[in-house]
Every structure is written in C-alpha cells, then in structure tokens.
Amino acid sequence: MSTTAPASDLFDPTSDPLDRAPEAVRRAWDEAVASLERGELEESRESLCAARDAAEGFAELEDRLECALAAVRIELGEAVSREALRAILMRAGTPIVLHLAAYQIGRLFELEGAAKKALFYARLSLEHGRRTGRPELEARARNLMGNALAADSYFEQARAEYASALSLDAEPQTPWRAMLEENMGYCDVVLGELERGLTGLYRSLRRLVRLGAERFQSSGRIDLAYGLLRADRPDLATRQLQRAIEFAERHEDGRALRNALFLEAEAAHRLGNTFAARRATQRLGELTGSPDLAEYLLHADVLELVNLRA
C-alpha cells in the first residue's frame, strides 16, 4: 500500500521526501549524485533505479526519485514520458516534487525545440522552486528559462536569467555551475561582447576539465569555438572542435556532433582548407539527411545567422 507524506510535510514548503527516506534509498541516492557529478550518467541512472525500487510504497518519495531519474534519462537521450511527469505534477504535495516535475517537462520541450512551452514550465518550476527556499532549485529553473529564451533568440533576456542564476551562487563546485557560466558566455558572444564572453567560456571549460566531466565538455568546446570564430581565430576554433567531436562521438551526443561539424566546416572554410570543409559538410549531410543544405554551407558564411541553442 502506498504511503503519502505526512499532512504536516505537505504544508511545509521546505520538506523533501528524501529527508525521511530509508537508509537504502539514501545510500543509492548518494551514489547517484556522486556518479552524476563525475559525468557518469549511466551509473547514476542505475543507482537512481535502485533508490526508486527501495522507495516502493512511499508515494511522494517515489515521485521525487522518478523525477530525478527522468532528468538523467533525458540527458542520456532516452525516452521519458511527459504524461507520467504531468501526472506527478497533478498529484504531488510538496513544492520540491512539483518543481522537479515541471522542470523535466520544460526540459523535454526545450530539447524538442518548443521554446515557448519550455518557458511556461520553466516559470512554473521557478514558482515552486522558490517556495522551497533552496537557491539551487531557483538557479536551475532560471537557467532553464534562459535556455528557452535563448532558443527563441531573446539573448538579452536569457542573459539576465543566467545572471540571476549565477548570483544565487548555487552548487559552485559542480559541472552544472560550469555549464551555467558557459550559457552566460555564449550570450555575451552573441551580443557582441567577445572579450567578456570568451573569458567566461574559457573559465567554464577549465572548470569542467578540472572536475573530469568529459561528457559535458562537448558543448563547452563548441561554444568556445563559436566565440573564437566570431573573434576570427579559426585555427584555435578547430582545435576545440576536434576535441568536441571526439567527446560527442564517445558519448553518442548527436546534437553536439552536428553543431561541431557545422562549425568545423566553417573553420576549415575560413582557413582555406577545402578538403576538410567538404569532409565535415558531407558527414553533416549524412547525419541530418540534408546533403543539399550541407553543400550550401560550403559556399555561404552563415555564422552570424546560426543559433546553437535553437
């Protein structure tokens, strides 16, 4: 029989079902968090599955862990049921679970390119996250809002959300914080503040390297390469893109691989390396199923028009 949270906890906005979790759940949860911070998503998923199984019968705790598991599965590119998350959003009693459910729905919409829907759920996650009094939840919701705004090319507004998230100084020693700095740096570059943007992007990448978070380095190197191309340094951009492609292939990150190949073609074109440019565009055409578009990229400078967040 399922067990709901005590009535007193349902009225306590700071309540977290994990605080009352059985020891087996907490142990598996701690293992999942440690794996995630190392960028070992598959291991984190397995630990979260173990935590969820150990939580059977505790309804609110199961929902809490289901949302965390959805987050990891989304990053792994695995199928996640939006309807299951909506059901949690409808029945949850604690703000932290409501925040997490709304956040993951927003993340799914972000990855699907539905920026306005992503923004709606990001705002909902912010509303519930702020009720918990936990700055890291507000910061993550603001980051998601920034992502949705950037995808629609509202870069000034996106940068303001990233700045608000950074001001909360949440999770300073994690890969997530480094990626938040990366998002800020990307907006700076797009908005023409190259020196500031490149400084932030280099700082973010150094943090990811120091943390050993290889999986998350692809996007960081791609954003840095984009900034270097905007600064007319295709030689330095190429070095970053070679590593980005290596990591994207290793971790089967199709979106990062496509972006890296696109920029690699542009960098090669600027360096006068026609062979490398054609090789990159041909591979991009194979991945996207659009050989005509890839061929067009060989003869057009579209860097000013591209939005890596779209």
mmCIF file of N, CA and C in Angstrom, residues 25 28 47-57 61-63 65-66 69 73:
data_model
loop_
_atom_site.group_PDB
_atom_site.id
_atom_site.type_symbol
_atom_site.label_atom_id
_atom_site.label_comp_id
_atom_site.label_asym_id
_atom_site.label_seq_id
_atom_site.Cartn_x
_atom_site.Cartn_y
_atom_site.Cartn_z
ATOM 1 N N VAL A 25 17.628 3.804 0.454
ATOM 2 C CA VAL A 25 17.344 4.835 -0.545
ATOM 3 C C VAL A 25 18.415 5.909 -0.505
ATOM 4 N N ALA A 28 21.742 4.704 -2.042
ATOM 5 C CA ALA A 28 21.697 4.662 -3.507
ATOM 6 C C ALA A 28 21.644 6.075 -4.085
ATOM 7 N N SER A 47 21.928 3.734 -10.174
ATOM 8 C CA SER A 47 21.769 3.999 -8.739
ATOM 9 C C SER A 47 20.394 4.587 -8.438
ATOM 10 N N LEU A 48 19.906 5.443 -9.321
ATOM 11 C CA LEU A 48 18.576 6.018 -9.119
ATOM 12 C C LEU A 48 17.488 4.960 -9.253
ATOM 13 N N CYS A 49 17.672 4.034 -10.164
ATOM 14 C CA CYS A 49 16.706 2.929 -10.280
ATOM 15 C C CYS A 49 16.674 2.118 -8.992
ATOM 16 N N ALA A 50 17.861 1.887 -8.419
ATOM 17 C CA ALA A 50 17.931 1.148 -7.159
ATOM 18 C C ALA A 50 17.254 1.929 -6.038
ATOM 19 N N ALA A 51 17.466 3.254 -6.016
ATOM 20 C CA ALA A 51 16.835 4.085 -4.995
ATOM 21 C C ALA A 51 15.314 4.058 -5.140
ATOM 22 N N ARG A 52 14.833 4.170 -6.366
ATOM 23 C CA ARG A 52 13.383 4.158 -6.596
ATOM 24 C C ARG A 52 12.774 2.826 -6.179
ATOM 25 N N ASP A 53 13.455 1.725 -6.503
ATOM 26 C CA ASP A 53 12.934 0.408 -6.129
ATOM 27 C C ASP A 53 12.881 0.249 -4.609
ATOM 28 N N ALA A 54 13.902 0.801 -3.927
ATOM 29 C CA ALA A 54 13.943 0.706 -2.466
ATOM 30 C C ALA A 54 12.887 1.596 -1.813
ATOM 31 N N ALA A 55 12.375 2.563 -2.570
ATOM 32 C CA ALA A 55 11.378 3.500 -2.033
ATOM 33 C C ALA A 55 9.956 3.031 -2.275
ATOM 34 N N GLU A 56 9.771 1.842 -2.816
ATOM 35 C CA GLU A 56 8.431 1.374 -3.168
ATOM 36 C C GLU A 56 7.514 1.420 -1.941
ATOM 37 N N GLY A 57 6.339 1.983 -2.134
ATOM 38 C CA GLY A 57 5.364 2.094 -1.057
ATOM 39 C C GLY A 57 5.311 3.471 -0.432
ATOM 40 N N LEU A 61 7.987 9.975 -2.140
ATOM 41 C CA LEU A 61 9.407 9.678 -2.352
ATOM 42 C C LEU A 61 9.620 9.023 -3.710
ATOM 43 N N GLU A 62 8.731 8.126 -4.099
ATOM 44 C CA GLU A 62 8.822 7.507 -5.418
ATOM 45 C C GLU A 62 8.734 8.560 -6.520
ATOM 46 N N ASP A 63 7.814 9.501 -6.363
ATOM 47 C CA ASP A 63 7.682 10.566 -7.365
ATOM 48 C C ASP A 63 8.941 11.437 -7.407
ATOM 49 N N LEU A 65 11.998 10.549 -6.758
ATOM 50 C CA LEU A 65 13.062 9.795 -7.414
ATOM 51 C C LEU A 65 12.763 9.587 -8.897
ATOM 52 N N GLU A 66 11.478 9.458 -9.231
ATOM 53 C CA GLU A 66 11.102 9.306 -10.643
ATOM 54 C C GLU A 66 11.479 10.555 -11.429
ATOM 55 N N LEU A 69 15.236 10.505 -11.883
ATOM 56 C CA LEU A 69 15.577 9.503 -12.900
ATOM 57 C C LEU A 69 15.261 10.034 -14.295
ATOM 58 N N ARG A 73 17.759 10.353 -17.572
ATOM 59 C CA ARG A 73 17.381 9.697 -18.834
ATOM 60 C C ARG A 73 17.256 10.709 -19.975
#
